[in-house]
Amino acid sequence: MNRSPLHEMDARALVHQQTDLDDHQRNGAVLIDRGEGVRVWDVEGREYIEAMAGLWSASLGFSEPRLAQAAYDQMMKLPFYHTFFGKGHGPAVELADKLLAVAPVPMGRVLFQCSGSEANDTAIKLAWYYNVIRGKPEKRKIIGRVRGYHGNTVASVSLSGQPHMYAGFNLPLPGFLHADNPNYYRFAEAGESEEAFSKRMAANLEALILAEGPETIAAMFVEPVQGGGGAITPPAGYFEAIQPVLKRHDILLVADEVICGFGRTGNYWGSQTYGIKPDMLACAKQLSASYQPISALMISEEIFDMLVEGSRRNGSFGHGYTYGGHPVACAVALETLKIYEERDIVDHVREVSPTFLAELEACRDHPLVGDVRGVGLIAGAELMADKASKTPFPPERKAGPMVEKACLENGLIVRAIGDRIAFTPPLIISDKEIVELFRRFRIGLDTAYERMTASQAA
Ligand code: PLP
């Protein structure tokens, strides 16, 4: 492969994240140079529609000048201060206040971190702390779900249900349990309705809790739509079925809204779309349109009361990150939320979502596409070797990566998660851009299909 000096430097210097490093050493990386609206250009000048908004995250696209200005203004005024030892600053206070005002259920307080992983890690620590202070120190185990994605710290990766992220790391840690993956298309029994499937998921969850001992379980984490699992929307009745189980056994519910928060599902929060009533809520990514690294964890008043009680007993609250609530990140997040309000981003998502879902639905007739599902501006398309008999491709066929590559060659960035293709374009995408996105996707599908049939024939 003919590589530019920057590509050579990249292969020599940088370890890419969540990347096949052997492949990277041989084939190099796509290095992105600039962005405008929903499009990005690589260093060789090729243009792409960014149908993943980077990492489900650049909600306002790649060229919002107001966010650059907000960062500049804050840097000129107070480029850094922290929130340790009783100190703080206006942007962190105002952002916390704003988040409490827009929370899907009444929340008590807000803690800031720099990433979704750290928000979930913090939530795990607080679930432990809460139970220690209220006299139930043995209530410690944490439930995630198979194919759930909650981050990469040692604890948040253990909470995630992604075997490829455990491999070689000797993870997950003990004390992390995984409930069923609620992928109706893949795991429903013949003739089972979505509601019946959801009830079965809830019954299995309760069986897991009873087998482990409810007195040993602190919290369950859920993504409203499972992102890293393949953009899997929950089946009808799922959250209605599982929440009473958790209540019955005094188990906290944490909504991981790192992807779904701020309009992605057609409401401000995924929790509103699916009637989730969390005790803690983690958000990040679209909080700052991803222009700055920042995450937030909202906690209920009841949990906050235990933190205060903990300080009465132990002295200071022994937790914090140097850059948690960084003033520049907070200022950019505040400006992001202001833009969402001014432009009524949720309303915009509702306006363009029918085009998005209709274009997606139209892909169902492609020989590679077994199923499509989405909500708002998040969707997944499941590839199948034989859709009539619902036979998946063997993993070694790498059907998903083949489609992802063919799309890339045709000016479209999507993400293959196994054989599910995920779409989460910037929230500002227009109807016209959605139509173009799916035109390119069709070409990608056709190209991959031709290659697959040709290699099978050979
Ligand atoms: N939670 C969810 C639902 C995510 O999708 C992600 C990342 O994609 C994370 C947590 C981790 O966030 P970060 O990569 O900012 O640590």
Short mmCIF file of C-alpha atoms and ligand atoms in Angstrom, two decimals:
data_model
loop_
_atom_site.label_atom_id
_atom_site.label_comp_id
_atom_site.label_asym_id
_atom_site.label_seq_id
_atom_site.Cartn_x
_atom_site.Cartn_y
_atom_site.Cartn_z
CA MET A 1 0.00 0.00 0.00
CA ASN A 2 1.23 3.47 -0.95
CA ARG A 3 1.24 5.47 2.25
CA SER A 4 1.77 9.19 2.87
CA PRO A 5 4.40 10.36 5.39
CA LEU A 6 1.58 11.05 7.87
CA HIS A 7 0.29 7.50 7.43
CA GLU A 8 3.82 6.16 7.98
CA MET A 9 4.15 8.29 11.11
CA ASP A 10 0.74 7.07 12.30
CA ALA A 11 1.69 3.40 11.94
CA ARG A 12 4.99 4.06 13.75
CA ALA A 13 3.67 6.23 16.58
CA LEU A 14 0.03 5.82 17.45
CA VAL A 15 -1.88 2.92 18.97
CA HIS A 16 -5.44 3.22 17.63
CA GLN A 17 -8.32 2.45 19.96
CA GLN A 18 -10.71 -0.45 19.40
CA THR A 19 -8.73 -1.33 16.27
CA ASP A 20 -7.26 -4.50 14.77
CA LEU A 21 -3.66 -3.43 15.33
CA ASP A 22 -2.21 -6.09 13.04
CA ASP A 23 -4.44 -4.89 10.21
CA HIS A 24 -3.56 -1.28 11.04
CA GLN A 25 0.16 -1.99 10.78
CA ARG A 26 -0.39 -3.51 7.32
CA ASN A 27 -3.15 -1.33 5.89
CA GLY A 28 -2.93 1.96 7.76
CA ALA A 29 -5.71 4.21 9.01
CA VAL A 30 -8.21 6.64 7.56
CA LEU A 31 -6.94 9.97 8.83
CA ILE A 32 -9.60 12.66 8.94
CA ASP A 33 -8.51 16.19 8.24
CA ARG A 34 -11.53 18.49 8.42
CA GLY A 35 -15.28 18.59 8.71
CA GLU A 36 -18.26 20.62 7.60
CA GLY A 37 -21.86 19.93 8.59
CA VAL A 38 -22.51 16.17 8.41
CA ARG A 39 -19.45 15.58 6.20
CA VAL A 40 -15.75 14.98 6.88
CA TRP A 41 -12.75 14.85 4.54
CA ASP A 42 -9.69 12.66 4.94
CA VAL A 43 -6.12 13.89 4.53
CA GLU A 44 -6.18 12.74 0.92
CA GLY A 45 -9.21 14.93 0.20
CA ARG A 46 -11.88 12.20 0.02
CA GLU A 47 -15.31 13.30 1.24
CA TYR A 48 -17.55 11.18 3.47
CA ILE A 49 -21.01 11.51 4.99
CA GLU A 50 -20.41 10.75 8.67
CA ALA A 51 -23.37 8.48 9.36
CA MET A 52 -22.00 7.70 12.85
CA ALA A 53 -21.50 11.35 13.91
CA GLY A 54 -17.96 10.23 14.80
CA LEU A 55 -18.78 7.98 17.75
CA TRP A 56 -22.57 8.48 18.00
CA SER A 57 -21.72 11.89 19.27
CA ALA A 58 -21.07 14.94 17.04
CA SER A 59 -24.72 15.99 17.22
CA LEU A 60 -24.17 19.44 15.73
CA GLY A 61 -21.93 18.17 12.96
CA PHE A 62 -18.32 19.13 12.40
CA SER A 63 -18.32 22.91 11.97
CA GLU A 64 -20.37 24.71 14.63
CA PRO A 65 -18.57 28.04 15.16
CA ARG A 66 -20.48 28.95 18.32
CA LEU A 67 -18.89 26.06 20.18
CA ALA A 68 -15.41 27.12 19.09
CA GLN A 69 -16.19 30.64 20.26
CA ALA A 70 -17.52 29.41 23.63
CA ALA A 71 -14.29 27.45 24.18
CA TYR A 72 -12.14 30.45 23.17
CA ASP A 73 -14.04 32.87 25.43
CA GLN A 74 -13.78 30.56 28.43
CA MET A 75 -10.08 29.92 27.80
CA MET A 76 -9.43 33.64 27.78
CA LYS A 77 -11.38 34.16 31.01
CA LEU A 78 -10.52 31.12 33.15
CA PRO A 79 -8.83 28.29 31.23
CA PHE A 80 -8.73 25.91 34.18
CA TYR A 81 -10.11 25.50 37.59
CA HIS A 82 -11.29 22.48 39.52
CA THR A 83 -14.08 21.43 41.84
CA PHE A 84 -11.97 19.82 44.60
CA PHE A 85 -11.74 20.91 48.25
CA GLY A 86 -14.86 23.06 48.23
CA LYS A 87 -13.74 25.18 45.27
CA GLY A 88 -15.47 25.58 41.93
CA HIS A 89 -16.48 27.93 39.13
CA GLY A 90 -19.52 29.31 37.36
CA PRO A 91 -19.63 27.09 34.25
CA ALA A 92 -19.73 23.85 36.32
CA VAL A 93 -22.43 25.25 38.63
CA GLU A 94 -24.56 26.52 35.75
CA LEU A 95 -24.24 23.31 33.77
CA ALA A 96 -25.20 21.19 36.78
CA ASP A 97 -28.21 23.42 37.37
CA LYS A 98 -29.22 23.19 33.71
CA LEU A 99 -28.97 19.39 33.69
CA LEU A 100 -31.15 19.13 36.79
CA ALA A 101 -33.72 21.34 35.06
CA VAL A 102 -33.94 19.08 31.99
CA ALA A 103 -33.58 15.69 33.77
CA PRO A 104 -36.21 13.10 32.79
CA VAL A 105 -37.09 12.45 36.46
CA PRO A 106 -36.36 14.61 39.51
CA MET A 107 -32.65 14.33 40.28
CA GLY A 108 -30.72 15.60 43.30
CA ARG A 109 -27.20 16.54 42.19
CA VAL A 110 -24.68 16.26 39.32
CA LEU A 111 -21.07 15.01 39.22
CA PHE A 112 -18.81 15.72 36.24
CA GLN A 113 -16.17 13.54 34.58
CA CYS A 114 -14.43 13.53 31.21
CA SER A 115 -15.91 10.44 29.54
CA GLY A 116 -18.84 8.07 29.50
CA SER A 117 -16.62 5.36 30.96
CA GLU A 118 -15.80 7.54 33.96
CA ALA A 119 -19.45 8.49 34.45
CA ASN A 120 -20.39 4.81 34.65
CA ASP A 121 -17.36 4.02 36.80
CA THR A 122 -18.47 6.77 39.16
CA ALA A 123 -22.02 5.38 39.20
CA ILE A 124 -20.67 1.94 40.15
CA LYS A 125 -18.65 3.48 43.01
CA LEU A 126 -21.66 5.47 44.20
CA ALA A 127 -23.91 2.39 44.15
CA TRP A 128 -21.36 0.73 46.45
CA TYR A 129 -20.98 3.83 48.64
CA TYR A 130 -24.76 4.29 48.95
CA ASN A 131 -25.19 0.74 50.16
CA VAL A 132 -22.27 0.88 52.60
CA ILE A 133 -23.57 4.07 54.17
CA ARG A 134 -27.14 2.77 54.44
CA GLY A 135 -25.84 -0.33 56.22
CA LYS A 136 -25.96 -2.88 53.39
CA PRO A 137 -22.27 -3.32 52.49
CA GLU A 138 -22.86 -6.79 51.04
CA LYS A 139 -25.18 -5.32 48.37
CA ARG A 140 -22.42 -4.83 45.78
CA LYS A 141 -22.89 -6.84 42.62
CA ILE A 142 -23.63 -4.94 39.44
CA ILE A 143 -25.83 -6.15 36.57
CA GLY A 144 -25.17 -5.22 32.95
CA ARG A 145 -26.49 -6.96 29.84
CA VAL A 146 -24.95 -9.20 27.21
CA ARG A 147 -23.72 -6.91 24.38
CA GLY A 148 -24.16 -3.85 26.60
CA TYR A 149 -21.47 -1.18 26.17
CA HIS A 150 -20.61 1.06 29.09
CA GLY A 151 -16.97 1.97 28.56
CA ASN A 152 -13.40 0.91 29.09
CA THR A 153 -12.30 1.58 32.64
CA VAL A 154 -11.67 -1.65 34.53
CA ALA A 155 -15.12 -1.47 36.13
CA SER A 156 -17.13 -0.10 33.19
CA VAL A 157 -15.69 -2.71 30.82
CA SER A 158 -16.60 -5.42 33.35
CA LEU A 159 -20.12 -4.02 33.37
CA SER A 160 -20.18 -4.09 29.56
CA GLY A 161 -21.15 -7.38 27.93
CA GLN A 162 -18.58 -7.37 25.15
CA PRO A 163 -16.41 -10.52 25.21
CA HIS A 164 -13.88 -9.10 22.73
CA MET A 165 -13.12 -6.37 25.29
CA TYR A 166 -12.35 -8.92 27.99
CA ALA A 167 -10.09 -11.08 25.83
CA GLY A 168 -6.47 -10.92 26.96
CA PHE A 169 -7.26 -8.57 29.87
CA ASN A 170 -8.39 -11.26 32.29
CA LEU A 171 -11.72 -9.49 32.71
CA PRO A 172 -14.52 -9.06 33.72
CA LEU A 173 -13.89 -8.48 37.40
CA PRO A 174 -15.84 -10.70 39.76
CA GLY A 175 -19.15 -9.27 40.95
CA PHE A 176 -20.39 -8.18 37.50
CA LEU A 177 -23.37 -10.11 36.13
CA HIS A 178 -24.92 -9.97 32.68
CA ALA A 179 -28.63 -10.26 31.94
CA ASP A 180 -29.98 -11.28 28.52
CA ASN A 181 -29.47 -9.27 25.38
CA PRO A 182 -32.96 -8.02 24.41
CA ASN A 183 -32.40 -8.39 20.67
CA TYR A 184 -35.88 -9.51 19.67
CA TYR A 185 -35.01 -10.29 16.05
CA ARG A 186 -32.18 -12.62 17.02
CA PHE A 187 -33.41 -14.22 20.21
CA ALA A 188 -37.22 -14.38 20.11
CA GLU A 189 -38.66 -17.88 19.95
CA ALA A 190 -40.85 -18.85 16.98
CA GLY A 191 -44.20 -17.08 17.28
CA GLU A 192 -43.21 -15.13 20.41
CA SER A 193 -44.59 -11.56 20.46
CA GLU A 194 -42.36 -8.64 21.49
CA GLU A 195 -44.35 -8.29 24.73
CA ALA A 196 -44.00 -12.00 25.53
CA PHE A 197 -40.27 -11.81 24.74
CA SER A 198 -39.94 -8.81 27.10
CA LYS A 199 -41.75 -10.71 29.85
CA ARG A 200 -39.38 -13.64 29.35
CA MET A 201 -36.39 -11.25 29.60
CA ALA A 202 -37.79 -9.91 32.89
CA ALA A 203 -38.43 -13.41 34.26
CA ASN A 204 -34.86 -14.42 33.39
CA LEU A 205 -33.57 -11.27 35.10
CA GLU A 206 -35.50 -12.11 38.24
CA ALA A 207 -34.21 -15.70 38.15
CA LEU A 208 -30.64 -14.34 37.93
CA ILE A 209 -31.25 -12.00 40.87
CA LEU A 210 -32.76 -14.76 43.00
CA ALA A 211 -29.96 -17.18 42.15
CA GLU A 212 -27.31 -14.63 43.16
CA GLY A 213 -29.26 -13.36 46.18
CA PRO A 214 -30.99 -9.96 45.93
CA GLU A 215 -29.20 -8.87 49.10
CA THR A 216 -25.92 -9.03 47.15
CA ILE A 217 -26.99 -6.89 44.17
CA ALA A 218 -26.58 -3.11 44.14
CA ALA A 219 -27.55 -1.84 40.69
CA MET A 220 -28.47 -2.60 37.11
CA PHE A 221 -27.24 -0.46 34.21
CA VAL A 222 -29.21 -0.13 30.98
CA GLU A 223 -28.75 1.74 27.74
CA PRO A 224 -32.20 2.82 26.50
CA VAL A 225 -31.08 1.73 23.00
CA GLN A 226 -28.06 -0.59 23.09
CA GLY A 227 -25.50 1.27 20.99
CA GLY A 228 -22.24 -0.68 20.99
CA GLY A 229 -24.31 -3.89 20.96
CA GLY A 230 -25.45 -2.94 17.46
CA ALA A 231 -28.00 -0.12 17.81
CA ILE A 232 -30.60 -2.47 19.26
CA THR A 233 -33.92 -0.87 20.16
CA PRO A 234 -35.68 -2.49 23.11
CA PRO A 235 -38.67 -4.74 22.35
CA ALA A 236 -42.15 -3.44 23.25
CA GLY A 237 -42.84 -3.66 26.97
CA TYR A 238 -39.22 -4.34 27.95
CA PHE A 239 -38.63 -1.51 30.41
CA GLU A 240 -42.18 -1.83 31.77
CA ALA A 241 -41.35 -5.47 32.55
CA ILE A 242 -37.89 -5.16 34.08
CA GLN A 243 -38.31 -2.08 36.27
CA PRO A 244 -40.74 -3.66 38.79
CA VAL A 245 -38.30 -6.58 39.18
CA LEU A 246 -35.54 -4.18 40.23
CA LYS A 247 -37.88 -2.27 42.56
CA ARG A 248 -39.01 -5.51 44.17
CA HIS A 249 -35.44 -6.38 45.06
CA ASP A 250 -34.25 -2.90 46.08
CA ILE A 251 -31.82 -2.65 43.16
CA LEU A 252 -30.84 0.76 41.79
CA LEU A 253 -31.45 1.48 38.11
CA VAL A 254 -28.81 3.46 36.23
CA ALA A 255 -29.72 4.78 32.78
CA ASP A 256 -26.65 4.95 30.57
CA GLU A 257 -27.73 7.78 28.28
CA VAL A 258 -24.23 8.32 26.87
CA ILE A 259 -25.58 7.76 23.34
CA CYS A 260 -29.32 8.33 23.77
CA GLY A 261 -29.23 11.60 25.71
CA PHE A 262 -30.02 14.96 24.06
CA GLY A 263 -32.49 14.04 21.35
CA ARG A 264 -31.06 10.93 19.71
CA THR A 265 -34.24 8.86 20.15
CA GLY A 266 -36.68 11.68 19.34
CA ASN A 267 -37.09 12.84 22.95
CA TYR A 268 -34.60 14.77 25.02
CA TRP A 269 -33.74 11.51 26.85
CA GLY A 270 -34.02 7.86 25.87
CA SER A 271 -35.53 7.43 29.35
CA GLN A 272 -38.52 9.48 28.17
CA THR A 273 -38.88 7.45 24.98
CA TYR A 274 -39.05 4.21 26.95
CA GLY A 275 -40.55 5.24 30.32
CA ILE A 276 -37.36 4.58 32.29
CA LYS A 277 -37.23 6.00 35.82
CA PRO A 278 -33.56 5.88 36.79
CA ASP A 279 -31.93 6.48 40.18
CA MET A 280 -28.79 7.68 38.39
CA LEU A 281 -28.30 8.86 34.81
CA ALA A 282 -24.98 8.97 32.96
CA CYS A 283 -24.57 11.21 29.91
CA ALA A 284 -21.67 12.40 27.72
CA LYS A 285 -21.01 12.64 23.95
CA GLN A 286 -23.89 14.90 22.76
CA LEU A 287 -23.69 16.84 26.05
CA SER A 288 -20.99 18.93 24.38
CA ALA A 289 -21.73 17.80 20.81
CA SER A 290 -18.37 16.07 21.47
CA TYR A 291 -16.44 19.29 20.91
CA GLN A 292 -15.00 18.87 24.42
CA PRO A 293 -14.53 15.75 26.55
CA ILE A 294 -17.14 15.91 29.29
CA SER A 295 -19.62 13.58 30.96
CA ALA A 296 -22.13 14.00 33.74
CA LEU A 297 -23.70 11.67 36.27
CA MET A 298 -27.00 12.76 37.78
CA ILE A 299 -27.96 11.15 41.06
CA SER A 300 -31.22 11.04 43.03
CA GLU A 301 -31.68 13.11 46.17
CA GLU A 302 -31.76 9.86 48.16
CA ILE A 303 -28.32 8.83 46.91
CA PHE A 304 -26.98 12.33 47.50
CA ASP A 305 -28.28 12.19 51.10
CA MET A 306 -26.11 9.11 51.64
CA LEU A 307 -23.07 10.95 50.25
CA VAL A 308 -23.65 13.74 52.77
CA GLU A 309 -24.09 11.17 55.52
CA GLY A 310 -20.85 9.57 54.36
CA SER A 311 -19.04 12.88 54.77
CA ARG A 312 -20.44 13.18 58.30
CA ARG A 313 -18.89 9.82 59.07
CA ASN A 314 -15.73 9.77 56.95
CA GLY A 315 -14.85 13.39 56.38
CA SER A 316 -14.50 14.42 52.77
CA PHE A 317 -16.16 12.64 49.82
CA GLY A 318 -13.12 10.70 48.59
CA HIS A 319 -13.70 10.86 44.84
CA GLY A 320 -12.81 13.22 42.00
CA TYR A 321 -10.99 13.83 38.72
CA THR A 322 -8.69 16.80 38.03
CA TYR A 323 -10.54 17.59 34.81
CA GLY A 324 -14.04 16.67 36.01
CA GLY A 325 -16.15 19.78 35.37
CA HIS A 326 -13.37 21.50 33.41
CA PRO A 327 -14.54 25.09 32.81
CA VAL A 328 -13.87 25.03 29.05
CA ALA A 329 -15.76 21.75 28.62
CA CYS A 330 -18.62 23.07 30.79
CA ALA A 331 -18.81 26.32 28.80
CA VAL A 332 -18.96 24.37 25.52
CA ALA A 333 -21.64 22.05 26.96
CA LEU A 334 -23.70 25.03 28.15
CA GLU A 335 -23.52 26.54 24.67
CA THR A 336 -24.46 23.17 23.14
CA LEU A 337 -27.57 22.90 25.30
CA LYS A 338 -28.46 26.49 24.41
CA ILE A 339 -28.21 25.66 20.70
CA TYR A 340 -30.38 22.56 21.19
CA GLU A 341 -33.05 24.78 22.73
CA GLU A 342 -32.81 27.62 20.22
CA ARG A 343 -32.94 25.28 17.24
CA ASP A 344 -35.37 22.87 18.91
CA ILE A 345 -33.16 19.92 18.09
CA VAL A 346 -35.64 17.37 19.46
CA ASP A 347 -38.30 18.71 17.11
CA HIS A 348 -35.84 18.56 14.22
CA VAL A 349 -35.08 14.89 14.99
CA ARG A 350 -38.83 14.16 14.99
CA GLU A 351 -39.18 15.92 11.66
CA VAL A 352 -36.41 14.04 9.83
CA SER A 353 -36.78 10.69 11.60
CA PRO A 354 -39.62 9.48 9.31
CA THR A 355 -37.34 9.95 6.26
CA PHE A 356 -34.49 8.21 8.08
CA LEU A 357 -36.63 5.24 9.11
CA ALA A 358 -38.36 5.00 5.70
CA GLU A 359 -35.02 4.99 3.85
CA LEU A 360 -33.78 2.34 6.26
CA GLU A 361 -36.93 0.28 5.85
CA ALA A 362 -36.46 0.36 2.07
CA CYS A 363 -33.13 -1.48 2.55
CA ARG A 364 -35.04 -4.53 3.78
CA ASP A 365 -35.45 -5.76 0.21
CA HIS A 366 -31.66 -6.05 -0.24
CA PRO A 367 -30.48 -9.69 -0.28
CA LEU A 368 -27.97 -8.99 2.51
CA VAL A 369 -30.38 -7.26 4.91
CA GLY A 370 -32.35 -9.47 7.28
CA ASP A 371 -33.81 -6.88 9.60
CA VAL A 372 -33.80 -3.13 10.25
CA ARG A 373 -34.83 -1.36 13.42
CA GLY A 374 -34.50 2.20 14.61
CA VAL A 375 -35.96 5.11 16.52
CA GLY A 376 -35.33 8.85 16.17
CA LEU A 377 -31.93 9.05 14.48
CA ILE A 378 -30.41 5.77 15.66
CA ALA A 379 -30.79 2.52 13.77
CA GLY A 380 -29.25 -0.85 13.02
CA ALA A 381 -29.47 -3.09 9.95
CA GLU A 382 -28.78 -6.77 10.53
CA LEU A 383 -27.05 -8.67 7.73
CA MET A 384 -28.06 -12.27 7.14
CA ALA A 385 -26.65 -15.05 4.95
CA ASP A 386 -30.18 -16.33 4.37
CA LYS A 387 -32.95 -14.15 5.60
CA ALA A 388 -35.79 -16.60 4.90
CA SER A 389 -34.34 -19.08 7.40
CA LYS A 390 -32.73 -16.31 9.55
CA THR A 391 -29.29 -17.85 9.07
CA PRO A 392 -26.48 -15.50 10.08
CA PHE A 393 -23.14 -15.35 8.28
CA PRO A 394 -20.35 -17.32 9.90
CA PRO A 395 -18.13 -14.75 11.71
CA GLU A 396 -15.14 -15.59 9.48
CA ARG A 397 -17.05 -14.27 6.43
CA LYS A 398 -16.74 -10.81 8.03
CA ALA A 399 -19.91 -9.69 6.28
CA GLY A 400 -20.31 -6.57 8.44
CA PRO A 401 -16.74 -5.32 7.93
CA MET A 402 -17.07 -5.97 4.17
CA VAL A 403 -20.14 -3.73 4.00
CA GLU A 404 -18.46 -1.10 6.18
CA LYS A 405 -15.43 -1.06 3.85
CA ALA A 406 -17.54 -0.89 0.69
CA CYS A 407 -19.48 2.03 2.18
CA LEU A 408 -16.23 3.81 3.05
CA GLU A 409 -15.02 3.43 -0.54
CA ASN A 410 -18.30 5.04 -1.60
CA GLY A 411 -18.08 8.08 0.67
CA LEU A 412 -20.03 6.85 3.68
CA ILE A 413 -18.86 6.19 7.22
CA VAL A 414 -21.01 3.60 8.98
CA ARG A 415 -20.03 1.15 11.67
CA ALA A 416 -20.19 -2.62 11.52
CA ILE A 417 -20.80 -4.17 14.93
CA GLY A 418 -20.37 -7.80 14.04
CA ASP A 419 -22.92 -8.13 11.23
CA ARG A 420 -25.12 -5.23 12.37
CA ILE A 421 -24.57 -1.95 10.59
CA ALA A 422 -25.19 1.04 12.85
CA PHE A 423 -26.33 4.52 11.84
CA THR A 424 -26.35 7.57 14.12
CA PRO A 425 -25.84 10.64 11.93
CA PRO A 426 -25.41 14.13 13.39
CA LEU A 427 -28.78 15.33 14.72
CA ILE A 428 -28.66 18.32 12.36
CA ILE A 429 -28.88 16.09 9.27
CA SER A 430 -31.47 17.19 6.68
CA ASP A 431 -33.95 15.05 4.74
CA LYS A 432 -31.88 15.56 1.60
CA GLU A 433 -28.68 14.43 3.32
CA ILE A 434 -30.49 11.36 4.69
CA VAL A 435 -31.56 10.37 1.17
CA GLU A 436 -27.96 10.76 -0.03
CA LEU A 437 -26.69 8.77 2.96
CA PHE A 438 -28.89 5.82 2.06
CA ARG A 439 -28.12 6.11 -1.66
CA ARG A 440 -24.47 5.58 -0.73
CA PHE A 441 -25.40 2.77 1.65
CA ARG A 442 -27.21 0.94 -1.15
CA ILE A 443 -24.10 1.19 -3.32
CA GLY A 444 -22.03 -0.12 -0.40
CA LEU A 445 -24.42 -3.04 0.08
CA ASP A 446 -24.40 -3.87 -3.65
CA THR A 447 -20.60 -3.68 -3.82
CA ALA A 448 -20.19 -5.95 -0.79
CA TYR A 449 -22.80 -8.38 -2.14
CA GLU A 450 -21.04 -8.62 -5.50
CA ARG A 451 -17.72 -9.29 -3.77
CA MET A 452 -19.24 -11.92 -1.52
CA THR A 453 -20.95 -13.76 -4.35
CA ALA A 454 -17.79 -13.53 -6.49
CA SER A 455 -15.60 -14.94 -3.69
CA GLN A 456 -18.14 -17.72 -3.07
CA ALA A 457 -18.16 -18.63 -6.77
CA ALA A 458 -14.35 -18.65 -6.96
N1 PLP B 1 -21.79 4.21 27.56
C1 PLP B 1 -22.27 4.06 26.31
C2 PLP B 1 -23.70 3.72 26.10
C3 PLP B 1 -21.41 4.25 25.22
O1 PLP B 1 -21.87 4.08 23.98
C4 PLP B 1 -20.08 4.61 25.45
C5 PLP B 1 -19.15 4.82 24.32
O2 PLP B 1 -19.49 4.67 23.17
C6 PLP B 1 -19.63 4.74 26.76
C7 PLP B 1 -20.52 4.53 27.79
C8 PLP B 1 -18.20 5.07 27.05
O3 PLP B 1 -17.98 6.41 26.79
P1 PLP B 1 -16.48 6.95 26.57
O4 PLP B 1 -15.97 6.34 25.32
O5 PLP B 1 -16.68 8.44 26.51
O6 PLP B 1 -15.71 6.56 27.77
#
